Coordinates of C-alpha atoms and ligand atoms in Angstrom, one line a residue:
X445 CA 0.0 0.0 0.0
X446 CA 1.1 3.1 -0.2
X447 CA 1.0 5.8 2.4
X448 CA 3.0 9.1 2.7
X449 CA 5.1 7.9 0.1
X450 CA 6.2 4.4 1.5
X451 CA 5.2 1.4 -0.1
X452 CA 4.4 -0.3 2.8
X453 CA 3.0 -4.0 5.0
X454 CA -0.4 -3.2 7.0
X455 CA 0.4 -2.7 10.4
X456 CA -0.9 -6.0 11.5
X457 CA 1.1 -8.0 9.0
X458 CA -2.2 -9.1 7.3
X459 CA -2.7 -9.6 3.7
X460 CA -4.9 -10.9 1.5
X461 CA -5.7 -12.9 -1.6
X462 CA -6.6 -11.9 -5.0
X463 CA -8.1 -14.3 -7.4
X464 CA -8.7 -14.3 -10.8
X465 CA -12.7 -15.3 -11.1
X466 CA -11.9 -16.8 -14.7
X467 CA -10.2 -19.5 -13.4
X468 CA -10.1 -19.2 -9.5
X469 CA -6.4 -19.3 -9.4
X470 CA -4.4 -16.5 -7.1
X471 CA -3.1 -13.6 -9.0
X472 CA -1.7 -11.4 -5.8
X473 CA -1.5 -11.0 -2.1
X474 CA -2.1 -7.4 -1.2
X475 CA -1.7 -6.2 2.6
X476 CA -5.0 -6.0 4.3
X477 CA -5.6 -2.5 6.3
X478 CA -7.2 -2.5 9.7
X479 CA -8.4 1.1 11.0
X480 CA -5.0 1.7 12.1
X481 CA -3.4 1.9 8.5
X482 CA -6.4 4.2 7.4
X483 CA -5.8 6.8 10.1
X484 CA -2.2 6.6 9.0
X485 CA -3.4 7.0 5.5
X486 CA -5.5 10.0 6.5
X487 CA -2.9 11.1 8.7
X488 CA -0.1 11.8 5.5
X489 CA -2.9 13.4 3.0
X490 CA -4.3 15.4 6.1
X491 CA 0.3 16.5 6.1
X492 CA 0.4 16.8 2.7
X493 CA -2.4 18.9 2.2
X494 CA -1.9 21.4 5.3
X495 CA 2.1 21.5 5.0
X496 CA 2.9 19.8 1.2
X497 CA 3.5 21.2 -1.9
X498 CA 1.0 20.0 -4.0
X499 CA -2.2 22.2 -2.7
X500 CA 0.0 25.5 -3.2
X501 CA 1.1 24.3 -7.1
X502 CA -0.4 26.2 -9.7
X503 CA -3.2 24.8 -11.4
X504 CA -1.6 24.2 -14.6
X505 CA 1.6 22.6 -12.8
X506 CA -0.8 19.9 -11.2
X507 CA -2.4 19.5 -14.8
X508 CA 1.1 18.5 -16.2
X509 CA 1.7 15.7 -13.5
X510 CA -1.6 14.4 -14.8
X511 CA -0.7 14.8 -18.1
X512 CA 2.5 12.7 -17.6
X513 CA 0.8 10.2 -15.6
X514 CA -1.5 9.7 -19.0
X515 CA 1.4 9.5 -20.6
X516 CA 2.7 6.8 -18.5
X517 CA -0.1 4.8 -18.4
X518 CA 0.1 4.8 -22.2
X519 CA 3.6 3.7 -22.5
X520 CA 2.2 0.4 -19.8
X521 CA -1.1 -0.1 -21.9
X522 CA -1.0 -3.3 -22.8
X523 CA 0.3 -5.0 -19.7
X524 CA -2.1 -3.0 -17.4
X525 CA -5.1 -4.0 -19.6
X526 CA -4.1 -7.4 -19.1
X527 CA -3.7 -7.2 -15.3
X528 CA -7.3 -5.4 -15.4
X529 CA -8.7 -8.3 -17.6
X530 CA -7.4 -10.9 -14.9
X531 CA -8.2 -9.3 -11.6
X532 CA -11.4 -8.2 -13.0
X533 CA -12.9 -10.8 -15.0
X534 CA -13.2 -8.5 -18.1
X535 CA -12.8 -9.8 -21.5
X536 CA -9.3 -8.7 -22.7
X537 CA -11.2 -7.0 -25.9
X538 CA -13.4 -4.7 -23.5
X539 CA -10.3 -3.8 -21.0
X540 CA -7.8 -2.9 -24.6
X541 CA -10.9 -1.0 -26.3
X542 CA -12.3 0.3 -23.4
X543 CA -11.0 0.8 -19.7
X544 CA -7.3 1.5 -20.7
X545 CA -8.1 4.2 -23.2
X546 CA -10.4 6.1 -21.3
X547 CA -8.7 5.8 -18.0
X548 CA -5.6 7.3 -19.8
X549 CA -8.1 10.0 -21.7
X550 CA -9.6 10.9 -18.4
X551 CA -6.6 11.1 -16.2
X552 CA -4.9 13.8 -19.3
X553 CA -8.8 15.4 -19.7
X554 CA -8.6 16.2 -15.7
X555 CA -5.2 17.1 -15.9
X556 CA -5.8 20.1 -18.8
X557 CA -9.0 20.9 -16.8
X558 CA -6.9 21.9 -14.2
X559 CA -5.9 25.1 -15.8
X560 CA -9.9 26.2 -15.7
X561 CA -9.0 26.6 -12.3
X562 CA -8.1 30.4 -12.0
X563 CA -9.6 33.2 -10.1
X564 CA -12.7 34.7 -12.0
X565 CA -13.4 38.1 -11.4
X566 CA -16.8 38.7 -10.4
X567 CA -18.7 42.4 -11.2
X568 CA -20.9 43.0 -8.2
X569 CA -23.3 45.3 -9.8
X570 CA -25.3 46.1 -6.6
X571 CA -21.9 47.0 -4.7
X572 CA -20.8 48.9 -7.6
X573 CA -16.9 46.9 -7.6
X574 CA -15.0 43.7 -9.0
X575 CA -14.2 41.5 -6.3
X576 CA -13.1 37.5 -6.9
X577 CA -14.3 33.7 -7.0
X578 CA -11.7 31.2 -6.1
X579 CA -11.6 27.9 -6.5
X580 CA -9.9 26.0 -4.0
X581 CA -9.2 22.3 -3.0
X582 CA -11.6 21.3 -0.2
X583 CA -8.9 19.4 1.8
X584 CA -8.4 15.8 2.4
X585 CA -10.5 13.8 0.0
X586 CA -11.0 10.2 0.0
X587 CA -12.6 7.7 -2.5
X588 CA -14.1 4.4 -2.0
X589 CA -14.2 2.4 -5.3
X590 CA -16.2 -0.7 -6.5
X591 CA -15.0 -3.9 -8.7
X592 CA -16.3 -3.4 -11.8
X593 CA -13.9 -0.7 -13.4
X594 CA -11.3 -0.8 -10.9
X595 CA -8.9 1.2 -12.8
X596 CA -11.4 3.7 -14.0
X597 CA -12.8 4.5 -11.2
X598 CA -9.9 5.1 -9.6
X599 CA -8.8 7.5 -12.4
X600 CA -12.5 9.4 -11.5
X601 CA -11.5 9.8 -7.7
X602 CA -8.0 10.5 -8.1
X603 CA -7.4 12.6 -11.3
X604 CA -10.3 15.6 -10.5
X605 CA -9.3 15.3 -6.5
X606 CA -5.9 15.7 -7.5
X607 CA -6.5 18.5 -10.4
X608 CA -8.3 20.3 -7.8
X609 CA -5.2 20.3 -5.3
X610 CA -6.6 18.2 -2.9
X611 CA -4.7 14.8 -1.6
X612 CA -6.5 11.7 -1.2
X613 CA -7.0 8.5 0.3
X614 CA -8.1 5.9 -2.2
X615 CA -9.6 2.6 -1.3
X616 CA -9.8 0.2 -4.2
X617 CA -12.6 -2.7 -3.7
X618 CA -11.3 -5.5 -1.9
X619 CA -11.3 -8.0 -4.6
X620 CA -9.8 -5.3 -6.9
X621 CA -7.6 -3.4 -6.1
X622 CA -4.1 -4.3 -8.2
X623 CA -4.2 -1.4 -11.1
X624 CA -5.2 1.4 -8.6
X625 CA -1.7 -0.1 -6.8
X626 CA -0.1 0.8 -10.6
X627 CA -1.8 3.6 -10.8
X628 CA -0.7 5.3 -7.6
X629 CA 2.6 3.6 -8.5
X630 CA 2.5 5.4 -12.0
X631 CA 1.3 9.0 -10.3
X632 CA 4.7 8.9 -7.9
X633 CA 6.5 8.5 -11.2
X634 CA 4.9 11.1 -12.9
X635 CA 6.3 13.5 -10.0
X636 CA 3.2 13.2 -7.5
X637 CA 5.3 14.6 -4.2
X638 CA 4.5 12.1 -1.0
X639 CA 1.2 12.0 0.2
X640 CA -0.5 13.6 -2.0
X641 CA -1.7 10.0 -3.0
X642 CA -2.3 7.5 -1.2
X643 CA -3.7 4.2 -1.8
X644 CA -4.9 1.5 1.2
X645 CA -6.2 -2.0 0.6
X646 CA -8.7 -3.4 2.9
X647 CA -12.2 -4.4 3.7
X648 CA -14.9 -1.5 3.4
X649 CA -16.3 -2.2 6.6
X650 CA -13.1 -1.2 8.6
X651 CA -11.0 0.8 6.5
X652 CA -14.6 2.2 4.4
X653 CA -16.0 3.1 7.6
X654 CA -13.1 5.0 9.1
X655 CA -12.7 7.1 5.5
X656 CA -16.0 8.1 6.0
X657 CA -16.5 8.7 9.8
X658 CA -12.9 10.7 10.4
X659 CA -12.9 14.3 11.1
X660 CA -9.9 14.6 9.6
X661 CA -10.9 13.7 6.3
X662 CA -13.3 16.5 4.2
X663 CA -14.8 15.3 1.5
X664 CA -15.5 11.5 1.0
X665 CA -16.4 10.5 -2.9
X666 CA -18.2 6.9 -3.2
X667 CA -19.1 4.7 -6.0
X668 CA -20.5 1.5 -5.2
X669 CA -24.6 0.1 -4.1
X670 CA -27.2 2.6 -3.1
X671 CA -27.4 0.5 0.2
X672 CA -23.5 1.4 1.3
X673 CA -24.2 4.8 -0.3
X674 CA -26.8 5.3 2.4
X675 CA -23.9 4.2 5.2
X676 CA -21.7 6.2 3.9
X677 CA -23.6 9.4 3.6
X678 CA -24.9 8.6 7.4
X679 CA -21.6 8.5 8.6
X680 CA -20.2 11.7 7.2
X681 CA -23.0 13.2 8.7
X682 CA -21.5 14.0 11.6
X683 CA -18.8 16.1 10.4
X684 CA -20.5 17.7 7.6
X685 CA -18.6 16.4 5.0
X686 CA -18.5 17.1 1.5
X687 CA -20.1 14.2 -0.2
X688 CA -20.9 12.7 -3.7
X689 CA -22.5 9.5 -4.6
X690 CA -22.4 7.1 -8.2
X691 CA -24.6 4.5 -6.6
X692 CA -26.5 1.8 -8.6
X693 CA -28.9 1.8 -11.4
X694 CA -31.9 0.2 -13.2
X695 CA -31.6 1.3 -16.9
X696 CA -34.5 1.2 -19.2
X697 CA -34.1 0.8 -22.8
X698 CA -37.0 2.3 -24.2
X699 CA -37.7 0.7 -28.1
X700 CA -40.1 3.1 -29.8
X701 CA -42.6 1.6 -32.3
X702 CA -40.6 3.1 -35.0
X703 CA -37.2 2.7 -33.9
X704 CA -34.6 0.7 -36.2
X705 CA -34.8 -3.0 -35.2
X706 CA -31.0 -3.9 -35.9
X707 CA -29.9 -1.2 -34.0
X708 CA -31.9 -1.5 -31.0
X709 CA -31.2 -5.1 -30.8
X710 CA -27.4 -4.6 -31.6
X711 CA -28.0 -1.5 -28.3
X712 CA -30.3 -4.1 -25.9
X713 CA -26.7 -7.0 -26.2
X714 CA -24.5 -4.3 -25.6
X715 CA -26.4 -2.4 -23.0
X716 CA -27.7 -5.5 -20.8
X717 CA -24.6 -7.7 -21.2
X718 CA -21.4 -5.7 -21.6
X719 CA -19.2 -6.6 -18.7
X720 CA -21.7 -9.3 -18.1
X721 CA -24.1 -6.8 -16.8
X722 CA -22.3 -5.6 -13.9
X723 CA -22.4 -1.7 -14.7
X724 CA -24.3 0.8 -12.8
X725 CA -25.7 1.9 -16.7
X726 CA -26.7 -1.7 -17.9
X727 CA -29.6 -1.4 -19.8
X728 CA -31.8 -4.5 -17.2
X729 CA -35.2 -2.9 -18.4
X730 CA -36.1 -3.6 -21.9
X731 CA -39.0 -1.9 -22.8
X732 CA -40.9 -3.0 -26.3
X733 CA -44.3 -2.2 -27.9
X734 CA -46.2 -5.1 -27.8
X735 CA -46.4 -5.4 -31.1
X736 CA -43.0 -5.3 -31.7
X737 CA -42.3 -8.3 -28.6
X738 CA -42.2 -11.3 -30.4
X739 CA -40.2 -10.3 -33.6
X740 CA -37.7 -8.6 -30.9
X741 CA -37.7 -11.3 -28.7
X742 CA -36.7 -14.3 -31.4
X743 CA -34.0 -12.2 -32.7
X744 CA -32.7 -11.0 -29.3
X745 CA -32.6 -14.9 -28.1
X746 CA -30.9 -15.7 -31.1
X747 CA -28.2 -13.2 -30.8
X748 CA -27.8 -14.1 -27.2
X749 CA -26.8 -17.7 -27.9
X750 CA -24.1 -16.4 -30.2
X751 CA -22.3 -14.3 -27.2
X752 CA -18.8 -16.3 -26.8
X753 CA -18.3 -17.1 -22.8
X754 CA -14.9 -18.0 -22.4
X755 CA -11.3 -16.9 -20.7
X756 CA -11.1 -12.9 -20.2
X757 CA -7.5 -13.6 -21.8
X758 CA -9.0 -14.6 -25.7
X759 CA -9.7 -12.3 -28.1
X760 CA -12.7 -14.1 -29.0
X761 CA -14.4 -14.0 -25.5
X762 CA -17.3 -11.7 -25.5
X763 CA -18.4 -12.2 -22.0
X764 CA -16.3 -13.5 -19.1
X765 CA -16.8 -14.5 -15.7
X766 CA -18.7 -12.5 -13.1
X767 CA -16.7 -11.1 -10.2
X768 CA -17.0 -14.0 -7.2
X769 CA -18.8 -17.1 -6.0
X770 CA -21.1 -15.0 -3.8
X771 CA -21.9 -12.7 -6.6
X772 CA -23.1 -15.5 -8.9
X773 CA -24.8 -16.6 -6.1
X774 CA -26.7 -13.5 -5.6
X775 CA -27.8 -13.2 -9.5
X776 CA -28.5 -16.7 -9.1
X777 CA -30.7 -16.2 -6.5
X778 CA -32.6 -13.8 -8.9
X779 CA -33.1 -15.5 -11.6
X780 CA -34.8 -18.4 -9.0
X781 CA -37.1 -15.1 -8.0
X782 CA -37.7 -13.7 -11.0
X783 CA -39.0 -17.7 -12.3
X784 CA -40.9 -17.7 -8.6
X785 CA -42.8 -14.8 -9.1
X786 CA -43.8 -15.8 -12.4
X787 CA -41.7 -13.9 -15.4
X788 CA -40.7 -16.4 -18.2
X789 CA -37.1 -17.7 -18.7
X790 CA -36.5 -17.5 -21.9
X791 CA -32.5 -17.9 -22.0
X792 CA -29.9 -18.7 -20.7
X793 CA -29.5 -18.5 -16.5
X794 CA -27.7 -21.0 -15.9
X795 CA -24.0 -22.1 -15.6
X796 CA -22.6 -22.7 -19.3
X797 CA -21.3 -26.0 -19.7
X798 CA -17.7 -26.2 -20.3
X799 CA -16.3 -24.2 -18.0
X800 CA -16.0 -25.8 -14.6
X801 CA -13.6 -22.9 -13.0
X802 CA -14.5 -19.0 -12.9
X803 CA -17.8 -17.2 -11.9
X804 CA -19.3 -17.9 -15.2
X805 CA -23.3 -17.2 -15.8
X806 CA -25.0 -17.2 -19.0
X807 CA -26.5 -13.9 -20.4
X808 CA -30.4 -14.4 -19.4
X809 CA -33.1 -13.2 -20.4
X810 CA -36.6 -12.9 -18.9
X811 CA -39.9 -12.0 -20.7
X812 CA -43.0 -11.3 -19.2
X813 CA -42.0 -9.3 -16.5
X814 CA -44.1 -6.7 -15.0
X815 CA -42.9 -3.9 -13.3
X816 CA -43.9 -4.7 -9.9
X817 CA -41.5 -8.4 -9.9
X818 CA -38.5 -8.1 -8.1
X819 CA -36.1 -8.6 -11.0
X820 CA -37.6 -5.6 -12.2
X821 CA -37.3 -3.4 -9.4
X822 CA -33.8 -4.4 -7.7
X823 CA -30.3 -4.2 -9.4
X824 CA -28.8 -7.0 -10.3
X825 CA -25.2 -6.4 -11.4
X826 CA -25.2 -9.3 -13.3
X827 CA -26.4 -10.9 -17.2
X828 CA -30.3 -10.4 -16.7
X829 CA -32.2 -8.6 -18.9
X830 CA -36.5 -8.1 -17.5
X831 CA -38.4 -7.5 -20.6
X832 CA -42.2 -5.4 -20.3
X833 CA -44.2 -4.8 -22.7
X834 CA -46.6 -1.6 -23.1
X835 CA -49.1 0.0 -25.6
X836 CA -48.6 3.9 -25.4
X837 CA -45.9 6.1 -25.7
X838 CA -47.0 7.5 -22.4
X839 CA -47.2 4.3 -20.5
X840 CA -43.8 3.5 -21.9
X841 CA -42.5 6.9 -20.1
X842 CA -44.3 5.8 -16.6
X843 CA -42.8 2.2 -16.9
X844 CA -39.1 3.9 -17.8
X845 CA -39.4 5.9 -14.3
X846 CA -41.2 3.5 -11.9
X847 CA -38.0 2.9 -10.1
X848 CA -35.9 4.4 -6.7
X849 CA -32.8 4.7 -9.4
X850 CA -32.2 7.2 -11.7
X851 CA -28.9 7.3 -13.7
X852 CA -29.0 6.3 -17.0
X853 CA -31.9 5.3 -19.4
X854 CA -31.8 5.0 -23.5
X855 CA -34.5 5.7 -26.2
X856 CA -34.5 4.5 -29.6
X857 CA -36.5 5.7 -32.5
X858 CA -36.0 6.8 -35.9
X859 CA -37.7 10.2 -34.9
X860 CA -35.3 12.1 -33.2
X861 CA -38.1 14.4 -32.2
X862 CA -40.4 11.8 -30.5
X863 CA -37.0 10.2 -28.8
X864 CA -36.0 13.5 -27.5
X865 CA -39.4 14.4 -26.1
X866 CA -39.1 11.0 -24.7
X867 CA -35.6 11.7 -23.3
X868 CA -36.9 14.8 -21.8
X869 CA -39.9 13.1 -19.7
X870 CA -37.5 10.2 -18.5
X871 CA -35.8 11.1 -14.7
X872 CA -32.4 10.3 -14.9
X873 CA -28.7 12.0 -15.5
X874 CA -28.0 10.6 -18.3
X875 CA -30.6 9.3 -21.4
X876 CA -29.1 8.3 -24.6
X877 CA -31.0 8.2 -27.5
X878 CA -29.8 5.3 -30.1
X879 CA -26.9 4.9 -27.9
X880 CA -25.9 3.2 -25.1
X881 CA -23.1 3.0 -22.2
X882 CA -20.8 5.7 -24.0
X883 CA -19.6 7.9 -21.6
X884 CA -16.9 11.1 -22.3
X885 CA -14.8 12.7 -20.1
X886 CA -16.7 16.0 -21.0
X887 CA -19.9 14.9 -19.6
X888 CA -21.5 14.7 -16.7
X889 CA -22.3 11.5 -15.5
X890 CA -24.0 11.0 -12.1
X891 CA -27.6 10.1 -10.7
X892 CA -30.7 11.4 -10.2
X893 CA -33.3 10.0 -6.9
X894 CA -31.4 7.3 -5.1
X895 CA -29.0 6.8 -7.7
X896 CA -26.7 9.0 -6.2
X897 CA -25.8 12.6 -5.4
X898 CA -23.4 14.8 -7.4
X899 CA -21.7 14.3 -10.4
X900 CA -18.5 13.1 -12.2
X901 CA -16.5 14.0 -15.3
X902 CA -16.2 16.9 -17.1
X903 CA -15.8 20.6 -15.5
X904 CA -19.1 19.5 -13.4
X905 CA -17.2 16.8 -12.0
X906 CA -14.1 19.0 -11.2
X907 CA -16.4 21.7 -9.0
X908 CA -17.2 18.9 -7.4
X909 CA -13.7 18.7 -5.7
X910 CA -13.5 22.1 -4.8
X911 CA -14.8 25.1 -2.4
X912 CA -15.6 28.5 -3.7
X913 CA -14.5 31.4 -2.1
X914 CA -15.7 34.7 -2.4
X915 CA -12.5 37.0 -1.8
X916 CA -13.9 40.6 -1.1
X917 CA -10.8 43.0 -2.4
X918 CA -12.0 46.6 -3.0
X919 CA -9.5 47.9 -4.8
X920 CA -11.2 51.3 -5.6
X921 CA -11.3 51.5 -1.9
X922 CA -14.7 52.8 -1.7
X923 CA -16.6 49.5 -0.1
X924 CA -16.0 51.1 3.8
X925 CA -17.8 54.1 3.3
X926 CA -21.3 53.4 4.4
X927 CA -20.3 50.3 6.6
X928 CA -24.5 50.1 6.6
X929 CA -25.2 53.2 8.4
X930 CA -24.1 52.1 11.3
X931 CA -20.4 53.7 11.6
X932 CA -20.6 57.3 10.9
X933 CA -17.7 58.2 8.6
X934 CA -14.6 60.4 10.5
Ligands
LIG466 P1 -20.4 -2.0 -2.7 O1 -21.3 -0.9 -2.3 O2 -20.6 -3.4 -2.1 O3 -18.9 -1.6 -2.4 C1 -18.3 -0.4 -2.9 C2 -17.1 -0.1 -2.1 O4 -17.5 0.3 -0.8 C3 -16.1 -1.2 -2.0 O5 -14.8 -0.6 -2.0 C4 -16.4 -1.7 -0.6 O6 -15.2 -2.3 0.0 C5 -16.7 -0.4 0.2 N1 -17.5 -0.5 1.3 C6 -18.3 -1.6 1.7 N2 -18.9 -1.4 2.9 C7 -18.5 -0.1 3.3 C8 -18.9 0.7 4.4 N3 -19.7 0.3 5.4 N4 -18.4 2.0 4.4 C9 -17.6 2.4 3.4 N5 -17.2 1.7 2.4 C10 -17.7 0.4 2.3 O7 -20.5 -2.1 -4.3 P2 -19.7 -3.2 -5.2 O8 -20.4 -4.5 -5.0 O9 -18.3 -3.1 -5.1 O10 -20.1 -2.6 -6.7 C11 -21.3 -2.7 -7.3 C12 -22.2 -1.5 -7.1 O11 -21.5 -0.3 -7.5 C13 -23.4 -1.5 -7.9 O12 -24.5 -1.1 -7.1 C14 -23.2 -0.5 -9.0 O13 -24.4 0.1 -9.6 C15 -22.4 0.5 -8.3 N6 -21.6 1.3 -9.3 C16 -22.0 2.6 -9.6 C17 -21.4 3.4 -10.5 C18 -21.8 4.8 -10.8 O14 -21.1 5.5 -11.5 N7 -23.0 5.2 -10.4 C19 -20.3 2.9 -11.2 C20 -19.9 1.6 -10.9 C21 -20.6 0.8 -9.9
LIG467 MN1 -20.6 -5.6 -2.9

């Protein structure tokens, strides 16, 4: 782990294993933090933020660390996508295409963000002078990260945080957490001065809890379920602190009667199966006019069957395993509910054949789900997709939002007008229309309802990371003269 600079043992000796779910074979031991290792953590940002240099950098300097740190991640693509593919489960094709090339675009985006961070001056028209807005670092912030991007999420804690000026503590998830290791390893390369990074591997109910319960920290930034979103948010409470959430999701994909078929259908794979379905913006909800149901659904099952389970290591695998035993279990467990409470199984949900070791799950598919069935309510995080059916374009908008989540939907028509008044009436941060999943570093991505609070990426995601101060400098010296009526002048 690394803390104030030291790459260092946890206090207690501890350590733990990392697997890889493809095959259940151990890929690393990692040291496993107790409390005491995250108050030291805390202890170096809280040093390197009050005494350090990296707070009192210029904006721009910071951006050029981050800059090199793209840079260097660049240089390690290839081996870093295949560490991410291994301790992740994610097919090698998804982490070269994918997680590698926008962790490195983000980390460089952030980094020339940083330069947007310079005094504004503000005309006070009321006041009748020009005073400032600043944008300063908030302090010590620290990020809690889940398993299903581990590198990019740590790139969406660590590059704005750091942009901002702020030093961090970074908590990877506990089954993940070997390229936010590289990544911190990478930032101290890049010229990131001790402390101003620092990265602690342990379980979120000790080390989690004490990120977000110490005074000493300011700002804690989570990703990971609504239900330890909730925790998290409770125990910050006490000290006030600065808090944003990316907590789960229950996309609908809404198929408008005159959307195109291939598309949609090429947009309902990709957005209920990429990463075997464990992302916050899977597309579980498939909505269809019911005249369009069966036509969909034959072609749909079809295209299912020809998804290639295998290794995350082959070029050919299109989905891989999910990320543990107890996670299979738990989608298991839903499919058994979702059968109980009477949808239709119409593929897959089962354990493929053929591949006795790893997580593996097949990509399922339910039809005749209504919206009040569990499978259609809860979030999954794994290969199940709950298709409804519905008759009006207006029932199709009360289906889409008759759910506590709200962070991502799609809508697919050929009318760009209809989709967009469609997009319009649907409650949640982010609606594509013929799209799916694509996310830029430009944008803001975040939740609305229980989906979370705040946003990342983009300049929205960099305010995020700072405080605004309002510096009050007269310099026509006239703002003393009234002083309210309540000092006479000399
Ligand atoms: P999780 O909530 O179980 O864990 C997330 C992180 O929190 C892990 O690092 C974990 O160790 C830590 N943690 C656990 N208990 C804690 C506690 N009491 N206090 C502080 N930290 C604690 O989530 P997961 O299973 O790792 O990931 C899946 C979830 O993440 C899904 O709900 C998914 O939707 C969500 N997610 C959201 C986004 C988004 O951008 N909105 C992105 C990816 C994943
Ligand atoms: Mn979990």
């Amino acid at each position: 782990m690394l803390i104030g600079g030291a790459w260092v043992e946890s206090t207690s000796g501890a350590s733990q294993d990392i697997q890889d779910p493809s095959d259940e074979t151990l890929l690393a031991s990692v040291p496993l933090a107790n409390r005491e290792d995250a108050r030291a953590a805390i202890d170096a940002a809280r040093d390197a933020f009050d005494t350090g240099p990296w707070p009192r950098t210029p904006p721009g300097k910071r951006g050029q660390v981050l800059v090199r740190l793209a840079e260097l991640l660049q240089a390690e693509t290839d081996r870093l996508a295949e560490l991410e593919a291994r301790n992740a489960g994610k097919p090698i094709r998804q982490a070269s295409i994918a997680d590698l090339p926008m962790a490195i675009e983000h980390t460089g985006h952030f980094g020339r963000l940083a330069s947007k961070l310079v005094d504004e001056e503000l005309e006070l028209p009321d006041v009748g002078i020009t005073t400032r807005v600043l944008r300063e670092p908030i302090g010590v912030c620290a990020g809690i990260i889940p398993w299903n991007f581990p590198l990019l999420m740590a790139v969406w804690k660590v590059a704005p945080a750091l942009a901002a000026g702020n030093t961090m503590v970074l908590k990877p998830a506990t089954y993940t957490p070997l390229t936010a290791l590289e990544y911190a390893r990478l930032a101290e390369k890049a010229g990131l001065p001790p402390g101003a990074l620092n990265v602690i591997t342990g379980s979120g109910h000790e080390v989690g809890e004490e990120l977000a319960a110490h005074p000493s920290v300011d700002k804690i930034a989570f990703t990971g379920s609504t239900k330890i979103g909730r925790a998290v948010m409770r125990n910050a409470s006490d000290t006030l602190k600065r808090v944003t959430l990316e907590l789960g999701g229950k996309a609908p994909m809404v198929i408008l009667p005159n959307a195109d078929q291939d598309e949609a259908l090429r947009g309902a794979l990709f957005g209920a199966f990429l990463h075997q379905g464990q992302v916050c913006l899977a597309g579980t909800r498939l909505l269809l006019p019911s005249a369009m149901r069966e036509s969909f659904l034959r072609r749909l099952r079809q295209r299912a069957e020809s998804l290639h389970l295998g290794p995350t290591l082959s070029w050919e695998t299109d989905m891989g395993p999910l990320i543990s035993a107890s996670q299979r279990d738990r989608v298991e467990a839903y499919v058994a509910q979702g059968v109980e409470e009477g949808a239709a199984l119409v593929h897959g949900g089962r354990r493929p054949p053929g591949l006795p070791k790893g997580y593996y799950l097949e990509p399922t598919i339910f039809d005749d789900v209504t919206p009040e069935m569990t499978i259609a309510r809860e979030e999954i995080f794994g290969p199940v997709l709950s298709v409804m059916t519905y008759e009006t374009c207006a029932e199709a908008v009360e289906m889409a939002n008759a759910t506590e989540y709200g962070l991502a939907a799609s809508v697919w028509s050929r009318d760009l007008k209809e989709a967009q008044a469609v997009a319009r009436d649907i409650r949640a941060g982010t609606v594509w229309v013929n799209q799916h999943h694509i996310l830029s570093c430009a944008a803001p991505h975040g939740g609305y309802k229980q989906s979370g609070v705040g946003r990342e990426l983009g300049i929205w995601g960099l305010y995020e990371y700072t405080e605004v101060k309002h510096l009050f400098l007269d310099e026509s010296g006239e703002a003393m003269k009234d002083a309210f009526g309540l000092v006479q002048p000399d």
